[in-house]
Coordinates of C-alpha atoms in Angstrom, one line a residue:
M1131 CA 85.6 170.3 96.4
N1132 CA 86.1 169.9 92.7
A1133 CA 84.6 166.8 91.1
T1134 CA 85.2 164.7 87.9
L1135 CA 82.3 163.6 85.7
Y1136 CA 82.5 160.4 83.7
V1137 CA 79.9 159.8 81.0
Y1138 CA 79.9 156.4 79.3
F1139 CA 77.8 154.8 76.6
T1140 CA 77.8 152.3 73.8
V1141 CA 77.9 153.8 70.3
P1142 CA 75.9 152.6 67.4
E1143 CA 77.3 151.8 63.9
R1144 CA 76.8 155.5 63.0
A1145 CA 79.9 156.5 65.0
T1146 CA 81.2 158.5 62.1
A1147 CA 78.2 160.9 62.3
L1148 CA 78.3 160.9 66.2
A1149 CA 81.9 162.0 66.7
P1150 CA 81.5 165.5 65.2
R1151 CA 78.5 166.1 67.3
L1152 CA 80.2 165.0 70.5
A1153 CA 83.2 167.2 69.6
E1154 CA 80.8 170.1 69.2
L1155 CA 79.2 169.3 72.6
Q1156 CA 82.6 169.5 74.3
A1157 CA 83.6 172.6 72.4
R1158 CA 80.4 174.4 73.5
L1159 CA 80.8 173.2 77.0
A1160 CA 84.3 174.5 77.2
A1161 CA 83.2 177.8 75.8
S1162 CA 80.5 178.3 78.4
T1163 CA 82.1 176.6 81.4
G1164 CA 85.8 176.8 80.8
I1165 CA 86.1 173.1 81.3
A1166 CA 87.7 171.1 78.4
G1167 CA 86.4 167.6 78.1
R1168 CA 88.1 164.6 76.7
L1169 CA 86.7 161.6 74.7
Y1170 CA 87.9 158.1 75.1
C1171 CA 87.0 154.6 73.9
R1172 CA 87.7 151.4 75.8
R1173 CA 91.0 149.7 74.9
D1174 CA 89.3 146.3 74.6
D1175 CA 85.9 147.5 73.2
A1176 CA 85.9 150.3 70.6
A1177 CA 82.1 150.6 70.8
T1178 CA 82.2 151.8 74.5
W1179 CA 83.0 155.5 74.7
M1180 CA 83.4 157.9 77.6
E1181 CA 83.4 161.6 78.1
V1182 CA 85.6 162.9 81.0
Y1183 CA 85.3 166.4 82.6
E1184 CA 87.7 167.3 85.4
A1185 CA 87.9 170.0 88.1
V1186 CA 84.2 170.8 88.0
A1187 CA 83.4 173.2 90.8
D1188 CA 79.6 173.2 90.4
P1189 CA 78.5 169.7 89.3
D1190 CA 74.8 170.6 89.2
A1191 CA 75.2 173.6 87.0
F1192 CA 77.7 171.8 84.8
A1193 CA 75.4 168.7 84.4
A1194 CA 72.5 171.0 83.5
R1195 CA 74.5 172.9 80.9
R1196 CA 75.7 169.6 79.4
G1197 CA 72.1 168.3 79.3
E1198 CA 71.0 171.5 77.4
L1199 CA 73.7 171.0 74.8
W1200 CA 73.0 167.3 74.5
A1201 CA 69.4 168.1 73.7
A1202 CA 70.2 171.0 71.4
L1203 CA 72.6 168.8 69.3
D1204 CA 69.9 166.0 69.2
L1205 CA 72.3 163.4 70.6
D1206 CA 69.3 161.4 72.0
S1207 CA 68.6 160.4 68.3
F1208 CA 71.6 158.1 68.6
A1209 CA 70.0 156.1 71.4
L1210 CA 73.2 156.1 73.5
A1211 CA 71.6 155.8 77.0
P1212 CA 74.5 157.6 78.6
H1213 CA 75.4 156.8 82.2
L1214 CA 76.8 159.7 84.3
E1215 CA 79.0 159.2 87.4
W1216 CA 80.6 161.9 89.6
F1217 CA 83.8 161.2 91.5
V1218 CA 85.7 163.4 94.1
P1219 CA 89.1 162.8 95.7
L1220 CA 89.3 160.8 98.9
A1221 CA 91.5 163.6 100.3
A1222 CA 92.6 166.9 98.9
P1223 CA 95.7 166.2 96.9
Q1224 CA 98.7 168.4 96.7
A1225 CA 97.9 169.0 93.0
Q1226 CA 94.9 171.1 94.0
A1227 CA 97.1 173.5 95.9
R1228 CA 99.9 173.4 93.4
G1229 CA 100.3 176.6 91.4
R1230 CA 99.4 178.9 94.3
H1231 CA 101.5 180.8 96.8
S1232 CA 100.4 180.7 100.4
N1233 CA 98.7 184.1 99.9
G1234 CA 96.6 182.7 97.0
D1235 CA 98.5 184.5 94.2
P1236 CA 99.2 182.4 91.0
M1237 CA 102.6 180.7 90.7
P1238 CA 103.8 178.9 87.6
H1239 CA 104.5 175.1 87.8
L1240 CA 107.8 175.3 85.9
P1241 CA 111.3 174.5 87.0
H1242 CA 112.8 177.7 88.3
D1243 CA 115.8 177.8 85.9
L1244 CA 113.5 177.2 82.9
A1245 CA 111.0 179.9 84.1
R1246 CA 113.8 182.4 84.5
T1247 CA 115.2 181.6 81.0
L1248 CA 111.8 181.9 79.4
A1249 CA 110.9 185.1 81.3
A1250 CA 114.2 186.7 80.1
K1251 CA 113.3 185.8 76.5
T1252 CA 116.5 183.8 76.1
P1253 CA 116.3 181.4 73.2
T1254 CA 116.3 177.9 74.5
L1255 CA 115.8 174.2 73.6
W1256 CA 113.5 172.3 75.9
L1257 CA 113.6 168.5 75.6
N1258 CA 110.5 166.6 76.6
P1259 CA 111.2 164.3 79.6
R1260 CA 107.9 162.5 79.1
L1261 CA 108.6 161.5 75.5
E1262 CA 107.6 157.9 74.9
S1263 CA 107.8 155.4 72.0
A1264 CA 105.2 155.3 69.3
A1265 CA 103.4 152.7 71.3
A1266 CA 101.9 155.6 73.2
L1267 CA 99.7 156.2 70.3
A1268 CA 97.4 153.4 71.4
A1269 CA 96.4 155.2 74.5
L1270 CA 95.5 158.5 72.9
P1271 CA 91.9 159.6 72.4
V1272 CA 92.4 160.1 68.6
G1273 CA 94.1 157.8 66.2
E1274 CA 94.3 156.3 62.7
P1275 CA 90.6 155.7 62.2
D1276 CA 89.9 159.4 62.9
V1277 CA 92.6 160.5 60.5
A1278 CA 91.4 158.0 57.9
A1279 CA 87.9 159.5 58.2
A1280 CA 89.2 163.0 57.5
R1281 CA 91.3 161.7 54.6
D1282 CA 88.2 160.0 53.1
R1283 CA 86.1 163.1 53.6
L1284 CA 88.6 165.3 51.8
A1285 CA 88.8 162.8 48.9
R1286 CA 85.0 162.6 48.8
C1287 CA 84.7 166.3 48.7
A1288 CA 87.5 166.9 46.2
P1289 CA 85.1 167.4 43.2
L1290 CA 83.2 169.9 45.3
L1291 CA 86.4 171.8 46.0
A1292 CA 87.4 171.8 42.4
R1293 CA 84.0 173.2 41.5
L1294 CA 84.2 176.0 44.1
F1295 CA 87.9 177.0 43.6
P1296 CA 89.3 177.4 40.1
E1297 CA 92.8 177.1 41.5
L1298 CA 92.0 173.5 42.4
E1299 CA 90.8 172.3 39.0
A1300 CA 94.3 171.1 37.9
S1301 CA 94.7 169.1 41.1
H1302 CA 91.1 167.7 40.9
G1303 CA 90.3 169.3 44.3
L1304 CA 93.4 168.1 46.1
I1305 CA 94.8 170.7 48.5
E1306 CA 98.5 169.9 48.8
S1307 CA 101.9 171.6 48.9
P1308 CA 105.2 170.5 47.3
L1309 CA 108.2 169.1 49.1
L1310 CA 111.2 171.2 48.1
A1311 CA 115.0 170.6 48.1
V1312 CA 116.8 173.7 49.2
P1313 CA 120.5 173.1 48.6
A1314 CA 121.8 176.6 49.2
L1315 CA 119.8 177.0 52.5
Q1316 CA 121.1 173.6 53.6
H1317 CA 124.7 174.7 53.4
A1318 CA 123.8 177.5 55.9
L1319 CA 121.5 175.7 58.2
C1320 CA 122.1 171.9 58.1
P1321 CA 125.4 170.6 56.6
R1322 CA 124.8 167.0 57.7
G1323 CA 122.0 164.9 56.2
R1324 CA 119.4 166.3 53.8
L1325 CA 117.3 169.4 54.3
L1326 CA 113.9 169.8 52.7
I1327 CA 111.0 172.3 53.0
K1328 CA 107.4 171.2 53.2
A1329 CA 106.0 174.3 51.5
D1330 CA 102.6 174.8 53.2
H1331 CA 103.1 178.5 52.7
A1332 CA 102.1 177.8 49.1
L1333 CA 98.9 175.7 49.9
P1334 CA 96.1 176.8 47.6
V1335 CA 92.9 178.5 48.7
A1336 CA 94.1 179.7 52.1
G1337 CA 97.8 180.0 51.7
S1338 CA 98.9 178.4 55.0
I1339 CA 99.1 175.2 56.9
K1340 CA 95.6 175.9 58.2
A1341 CA 94.1 175.1 54.8
R1342 CA 93.7 171.4 55.3
G1343 CA 92.3 171.4 58.8
G1344 CA 90.1 174.5 58.3
I1345 CA 88.6 173.4 55.1
H1346 CA 88.1 169.9 56.5
E1347 CA 86.1 171.1 59.5
V1348 CA 83.8 173.3 57.4
L1349 CA 83.2 170.4 55.0
E1350 CA 82.5 168.1 57.9
F1351 CA 79.9 170.6 59.3
A1352 CA 78.3 171.1 55.9
E1353 CA 78.2 167.4 55.1
T1354 CA 76.8 166.4 58.5
L1355 CA 74.2 169.2 58.3
A1356 CA 73.1 168.3 54.8
L1357 CA 72.8 164.6 55.7
R1358 CA 70.9 165.3 58.9
E1359 CA 68.4 167.6 57.2
G1360 CA 67.9 165.3 54.3
W1361 CA 69.2 167.8 51.7
I1362 CA 71.5 165.0 50.4
V1363 CA 71.7 161.2 51.0
E1364 CA 74.9 159.3 51.8
A1365 CA 75.3 158.0 48.2
D1366 CA 75.1 161.5 46.6
E1367 CA 78.1 163.2 45.1
R1368 CA 79.3 165.9 47.5
A1369 CA 79.5 168.4 44.6
R1370 CA 75.8 168.7 45.2
L1371 CA 76.6 170.9 48.2
A1372 CA 77.3 173.7 45.8
E1373 CA 73.8 173.6 44.2
P1374 CA 71.8 176.8 44.6
A1375 CA 69.0 175.1 46.7
I1376 CA 71.5 173.7 49.2
R1377 CA 73.5 177.0 49.3
E1378 CA 70.2 178.8 50.2
Q1379 CA 69.7 176.4 53.1
F1380 CA 73.3 176.9 54.2
S1381 CA 72.8 180.7 54.2
R1382 CA 70.6 180.4 57.3
Y1383 CA 73.6 179.2 59.3
T1384 CA 76.7 181.1 60.5
V1385 CA 80.2 179.5 60.7
A1386 CA 82.4 181.5 63.1
V1387 CA 86.0 181.3 64.3
G1388 CA 88.5 183.3 66.4
S1389 CA 91.9 183.8 64.8
T1390 CA 95.1 185.8 64.5
G1391 CA 94.7 185.4 60.7
N1392 CA 95.5 182.2 58.9
L1393 CA 92.8 179.9 60.4
G1394 CA 90.4 182.8 59.8
L1395 CA 91.3 182.8 56.2
A1396 CA 90.8 179.0 55.8
I1397 CA 87.5 178.9 57.6
G1398 CA 86.1 182.2 56.3
I1399 CA 86.9 181.5 52.6
M1400 CA 85.6 177.9 52.7
A1401 CA 82.4 178.8 54.6
A1402 CA 81.6 181.8 52.4
A1403 CA 82.2 179.6 49.3
L1404 CA 79.5 177.2 50.4
G1405 CA 77.1 180.0 51.1
F1406 CA 77.3 180.1 54.9
K1407 CA 77.4 183.5 56.8
A1408 CA 81.1 183.5 57.7
V1409 CA 82.3 185.5 60.7
V1410 CA 85.9 185.8 61.8
H1411 CA 86.8 187.3 65.2
M1412 CA 90.3 188.7 64.9
S1413 CA 92.7 189.8 67.6
A1414 CA 94.6 193.1 67.7
D1415 CA 97.8 191.5 66.3
A1416 CA 96.1 190.2 63.1
K1417 CA 97.6 191.9 60.0
P1418 CA 95.4 194.4 58.2
W1419 CA 95.9 192.7 54.8
K1420 CA 94.4 189.4 56.2
K1421 CA 91.3 191.3 57.3
D1422 CA 91.0 193.0 53.9
R1423 CA 91.4 189.6 52.1
L1424 CA 88.6 188.1 54.2
R1425 CA 86.3 191.1 53.6
S1426 CA 86.9 190.8 49.8
R1427 CA 85.5 187.2 50.0
G1428 CA 82.3 188.3 51.7
V1429 CA 83.4 187.4 55.2
T1430 CA 82.4 189.5 58.2
V1431 CA 85.5 190.5 60.2
V1432 CA 84.9 191.4 63.9
E1433 CA 87.9 193.2 65.3
H1434 CA 88.8 193.0 69.0
E1435 CA 91.2 195.2 70.9
G1436 CA 92.6 192.3 72.9
Q1437 CA 94.8 189.4 71.9
Y1438 CA 94.1 186.0 70.5
G1439 CA 92.4 184.5 73.6
E1440 CA 89.9 187.3 73.9
A1441 CA 88.9 187.1 70.2
V1442 CA 88.3 183.3 70.6
A1443 CA 86.3 183.8 73.8
A1444 CA 84.1 186.5 72.2
G1445 CA 83.5 184.3 69.1
R1446 CA 82.6 181.3 71.3
A1447 CA 80.1 183.3 73.4
E1448 CA 78.4 184.8 70.4
A1449 CA 78.0 181.5 68.6
D1450 CA 76.9 179.7 71.7
A1451 CA 73.9 182.1 71.9
D1452 CA 72.8 181.4 68.3
P1453 CA 71.3 178.0 67.6
Y1454 CA 72.1 178.4 63.9
A1455 CA 75.8 179.2 64.5
Y1456 CA 78.7 176.7 64.4
F1457 CA 82.0 177.8 66.1
V1458 CA 85.3 176.3 64.9
D1459 CA 87.2 176.0 68.2
D1460 CA 91.0 175.9 67.4
E1461 CA 91.7 174.9 71.0
H1462 CA 89.4 171.9 71.2
S1463 CA 88.6 170.8 67.7
L1464 CA 89.2 167.2 66.6
P1465 CA 87.9 167.9 63.0
L1466 CA 90.6 170.5 62.6
L1467 CA 93.3 168.3 64.1
T1468 CA 92.5 165.3 62.0
G1469 CA 92.4 167.4 58.9
Y1470 CA 95.9 168.7 59.7
A1471 CA 97.0 165.1 60.3
V1472 CA 96.1 164.1 56.7
A1473 CA 99.3 165.9 55.6
A1474 CA 101.6 163.3 57.1
G1475 CA 100.4 160.4 54.8
R1476 CA 100.8 162.7 51.8
L1477 CA 104.3 163.6 52.9
A1478 CA 105.2 159.9 53.2
A1479 CA 104.1 159.4 49.6
Q1480 CA 106.2 162.4 48.5
L1481 CA 109.3 161.1 50.3
D1482 CA 108.8 157.7 48.8
T1483 CA 108.4 159.2 45.3
A1484 CA 111.7 161.1 45.8
G1485 CA 113.5 157.9 46.9
T1486 CA 114.0 159.2 50.5
K1487 CA 114.2 156.4 52.9
V1488 CA 112.8 156.8 56.4
D1489 CA 113.4 154.2 59.1
T1490 CA 115.3 153.9 62.4
D1491 CA 118.6 154.0 60.6
H1492 CA 117.5 156.9 58.4
P1493 CA 115.8 159.1 60.9
L1494 CA 113.4 161.9 60.0
F1495 CA 113.4 165.2 61.9
V1496 CA 110.5 167.6 61.4
Y1497 CA 110.4 171.2 62.7
L1498 CA 107.0 172.9 63.0
P1499 CA 106.1 176.5 64.0
C1500 CA 103.5 176.4 66.9
G1501 CA 100.9 178.9 67.9
V1502 CA 97.9 177.5 69.9
G1503 CA 99.1 174.1 68.8
G1504 CA 96.3 172.5 66.9
A1505 CA 97.9 172.5 63.5
P1506 CA 101.4 171.3 64.5
A1507 CA 99.9 168.7 66.9
G1508 CA 97.7 167.3 64.1
V1509 CA 100.7 167.1 61.8
A1510 CA 102.8 165.5 64.5
L1511 CA 100.2 163.0 65.3
G1512 CA 99.9 162.0 61.6
L1513 CA 103.7 161.8 61.4
K1514 CA 103.9 159.4 64.3
L1515 CA 101.1 157.3 62.8
A1516 CA 103.0 157.2 59.5
F1517 CA 106.6 156.8 60.6
G1518 CA 106.5 155.6 64.2
D1519 CA 109.8 155.9 66.1
A1520 CA 111.7 156.8 62.9
V1521 CA 110.4 160.4 63.1
H1522 CA 111.3 163.0 65.7
V1523 CA 109.1 166.2 65.9
F1524 CA 110.1 169.5 67.4
F1525 CA 107.9 172.7 67.7
A1526 CA 109.2 176.2 67.3
E1527 CA 107.8 179.2 69.2
P1528 CA 108.7 182.9 69.5
V1529 CA 110.6 183.9 72.7
A1530 CA 107.7 186.1 73.7
S1531 CA 105.0 183.4 73.1
P1532 CA 106.2 179.9 74.1
C1533 CA 102.8 178.7 75.1
M1534 CA 103.2 175.1 74.2
L1535 CA 106.6 174.9 75.9
V1536 CA 105.2 176.4 79.1
Q1537 CA 102.2 174.1 79.1
L1538 CA 104.2 170.9 78.5
A1539 CA 107.0 171.8 80.8
S1540 CA 104.5 172.4 83.6
G1541 CA 103.8 168.6 83.6
G1542 CA 100.1 168.8 83.8
L1543 CA 96.8 169.8 82.1
E1544 CA 96.0 172.7 84.4
P1545 CA 96.1 175.7 82.0
L1546 CA 99.3 177.9 82.2
S1547 CA 99.9 180.9 80.0
V1548 CA 103.0 182.9 79.0
Y1549 CA 101.6 185.8 81.0
D1550 CA 101.9 183.7 84.2
I1551 CA 105.7 183.8 83.9
G1552 CA 105.9 187.5 83.0
L1553 CA 106.0 187.4 79.2
D1554 CA 104.0 189.8 77.1
N1555 CA 103.1 187.7 74.0
V1556 CA 104.2 190.5 71.7
T1557 CA 105.9 189.2 68.5
E1558 CA 106.1 190.0 64.8
A1559 CA 105.1 186.3 64.3
D1560 CA 101.4 187.1 64.4
G1561 CA 100.3 183.6 63.6
L1562 CA 102.2 182.4 66.7
A1563 CA 101.1 185.2 69.1
V1564 CA 99.2 183.0 71.5
G1565 CA 99.3 183.2 75.2
A1566 CA 97.9 179.8 76.2
A1567 CA 98.2 176.5 74.4
S1568 CA 95.4 174.1 73.4
L1569 CA 95.0 171.6 76.2
L1570 CA 93.9 169.0 73.6
A1571 CA 97.1 169.5 71.6
A1572 CA 99.2 169.5 74.8
E1573 CA 97.6 166.2 76.0
L1574 CA 98.3 164.6 72.6
M1575 CA 101.9 165.9 72.4
A1576 CA 103.0 165.1 75.9
P1577 CA 104.1 161.5 75.0
L1578 CA 104.9 162.2 71.3
L1579 CA 106.8 165.5 71.0
A1580 CA 110.6 165.4 71.2
G1581 CA 110.9 169.1 72.3
V1582 CA 110.3 172.8 71.7
F1583 CA 112.8 175.6 70.9
T1584 CA 112.3 179.3 71.0
V1585 CA 113.3 181.9 68.5
P1586 CA 113.7 185.7 68.7
D1587 CA 112.0 187.9 66.2
D1588 CA 115.3 189.1 64.7
E1589 CA 116.2 185.5 63.8
L1590 CA 112.9 185.1 62.0
F1591 CA 113.6 188.0 59.7
R1592 CA 117.1 186.9 59.1
D1593 CA 115.8 183.5 57.9
V1594 CA 113.0 185.0 55.9
Y1595 CA 115.6 187.0 54.0
R1596 CA 118.0 184.0 53.7
L1597 CA 115.3 181.9 52.1
H1598 CA 114.4 184.7 49.7
D1599 CA 118.0 185.4 48.7
E1600 CA 119.2 181.8 48.4
E1601 CA 116.1 179.9 47.2
N1602 CA 113.8 182.6 45.9
L1603 CA 111.0 181.6 48.2
D1604 CA 108.9 184.1 50.2
I1605 CA 107.3 183.3 53.5
E1606 CA 106.0 185.2 56.5
P1607 CA 108.0 185.5 59.7
S1608 CA 105.9 183.0 61.6
A1609 CA 106.8 180.4 58.9
A1610 CA 110.5 180.9 59.5
A1611 CA 110.4 179.8 63.2
A1612 CA 111.3 176.3 62.3
F1613 CA 114.6 177.2 60.6
A1614 CA 116.6 177.2 63.9
G1615 CA 115.7 173.5 64.6
P1616 CA 118.7 171.8 62.9
R1617 CA 121.1 174.2 64.5
W1618 CA 119.7 173.6 68.0
L1619 CA 119.8 169.9 67.5
Q1620 CA 123.3 169.6 66.0
D1621 CA 125.2 172.6 67.4
S1622 CA 124.0 173.0 71.0
D1623 CA 125.3 170.9 73.9
A1624 CA 121.7 170.0 74.9
G1625 CA 120.8 168.9 71.3
R1626 CA 124.0 166.8 70.9
A1627 CA 123.4 165.1 74.2
W1628 CA 119.8 164.3 73.3
L1629 CA 120.9 162.8 70.0
A1630 CA 123.5 160.6 71.8
E1631 CA 120.9 159.5 74.4
H1632 CA 118.5 158.4 71.7
G1633 CA 121.1 156.6 69.6
L1634 CA 120.9 159.1 66.8
A1635 CA 124.3 160.8 66.9
G1636 CA 125.9 158.3 64.5
K1637 CA 123.0 158.5 62.0
M1638 CA 122.9 162.2 61.2
D1639 CA 124.6 161.9 57.9
R1640 CA 121.7 159.6 56.8
A1641 CA 119.0 161.8 58.3
T1642 CA 116.3 163.9 56.6
H1643 CA 115.3 167.3 58.1
I1644 CA 112.1 169.0 57.1
L1645 CA 111.3 172.6 57.8
W1646 CA 107.5 173.1 57.7
T1647 CA 106.8 176.6 56.3
T1648 CA 103.4 177.4 57.4
G1649 CA 102.3 180.6 55.6
G1650 CA 103.2 183.5 53.3
S1651 CA 102.0 183.1 49.7
F1652 CA 99.1 185.5 50.2
V1653 CA 101.2 188.2 51.9
P1654 CA 101.2 191.4 49.8
A1655 CA 104.4 192.2 47.9
A1656 CA 105.0 195.4 50.0
E1657 CA 104.9 193.3 53.2
H1658 CA 107.4 190.8 51.8
A1659 CA 109.7 193.7 50.8
R1660 CA 109.6 195.0 54.4
F1661 CA 110.4 191.5 55.8
Q1662 CA 113.3 191.1 53.5
A1663 CA 114.7 194.6 54.1
R1664 CA 114.7 194.0 57.8
G1665 CA 116.3 190.6 57.5
K1666 CA 119.0 191.9 55.2
A1667 CA 119.9 194.7 57.5
L1668 CA 120.1 192.3 60.5
L1669 CA 122.4 189.9 58.6
A1670 CA 124.6 192.8 57.7
R1671 CA 125.3 193.7 61.3

């Protein structure tokens, strides 16, 4: 019978240094056991923390592995005195049998009509029946203090970033994208309210939404390592991390990641700039130009014949065997997620500067492309923290790869992939070609996300061309997934019914819609020309 492990302890004042190490513990445990842990604090006592691991088939082996990693990460130095307790069900619940036919074959946990629609690759709008008010934020395992810590770290390290990357000198190390009005595109996509683009496709250094989170996690690892080893002290300027003596120390360590491309660019470029050995495990659907760009920055690219999940698993296993390796785990990483979440506060400042009001009478709708889910979940969490119930967030996924929709619609945290419902996960939107969603992201989004819509590849190319032709902006196909959002919400029966149910139908003329464009500024000109030619031909049909 499967068991659940609860580990609780009282944290010291050094909680900021502790959290990254616990996140690393859980990431390595997930990599070697397949069991994703969660971290909580008591509602009435923020100093009492608890790790939770569910569905453990071999408790003794799992406890031994956790103990090995606890020692390897020197968590005893925090004097936590953890208390471990194992629990098993009183009786075998139906949930354990759920998801299996009587002959033992896998069976998806989706409503039959939805499963058939998704399997047929029919574009659809799924509306989240578990959506709650912003009050649900209080029960989540990550919140404003975590996002504030990421925001502070990026500010603390801004002089370091300006020193490492000439393109950041003018912004004094700030990695941020503009908020753009797109009047011509608005006429075609969203005639009511105001349409804006959050242009993360133009983020400096990495050229995608992954820049903030990826760079933040590498900075957190570098800073934590340097403080732990005594190479710097807390009061030191973080620009010291670029000094030759510290770079030489960093060169003994490897920073690795598994990626379809954009996260690999962010992690690889940042890690190499600090002097780490940088290794990116890339899936078969990663674009050749992304591999070439990484290699030009001194990053080792390991190519895998399989898809995203296999590249991630291989990277995890290799890093887990090396005590001097740090693996950035897109599926379980809190440092990535909180780095992404920083964007929301900056967006709030941009809207305020532009005189754009956001409140319950002036609703904000944000549409985000979704792959494994870490980046959009981080942004969505930040948006809910910044705007509460005035913001409504929707994710966009390719019809071949709706992994977050499948996971959320299943109603639980048992992993479910697009392959389980007969999809092939083959799409031109390489950054979104993911078979199974991050369970961490799914857990956070279950009460916060308004819905998910799916988009066929042809529509991506049409919108890529439309944006180029009408606004002179060039993005990659993945970044165009969000463009269908306003149409789904305002033109479909399901969307209009949802607006009416939530008291929003009469407020759409006062609404602001933001399309989050997630990548494209580093795409070679020849690739952009190919995207636009295909989109133009499709629009001419």
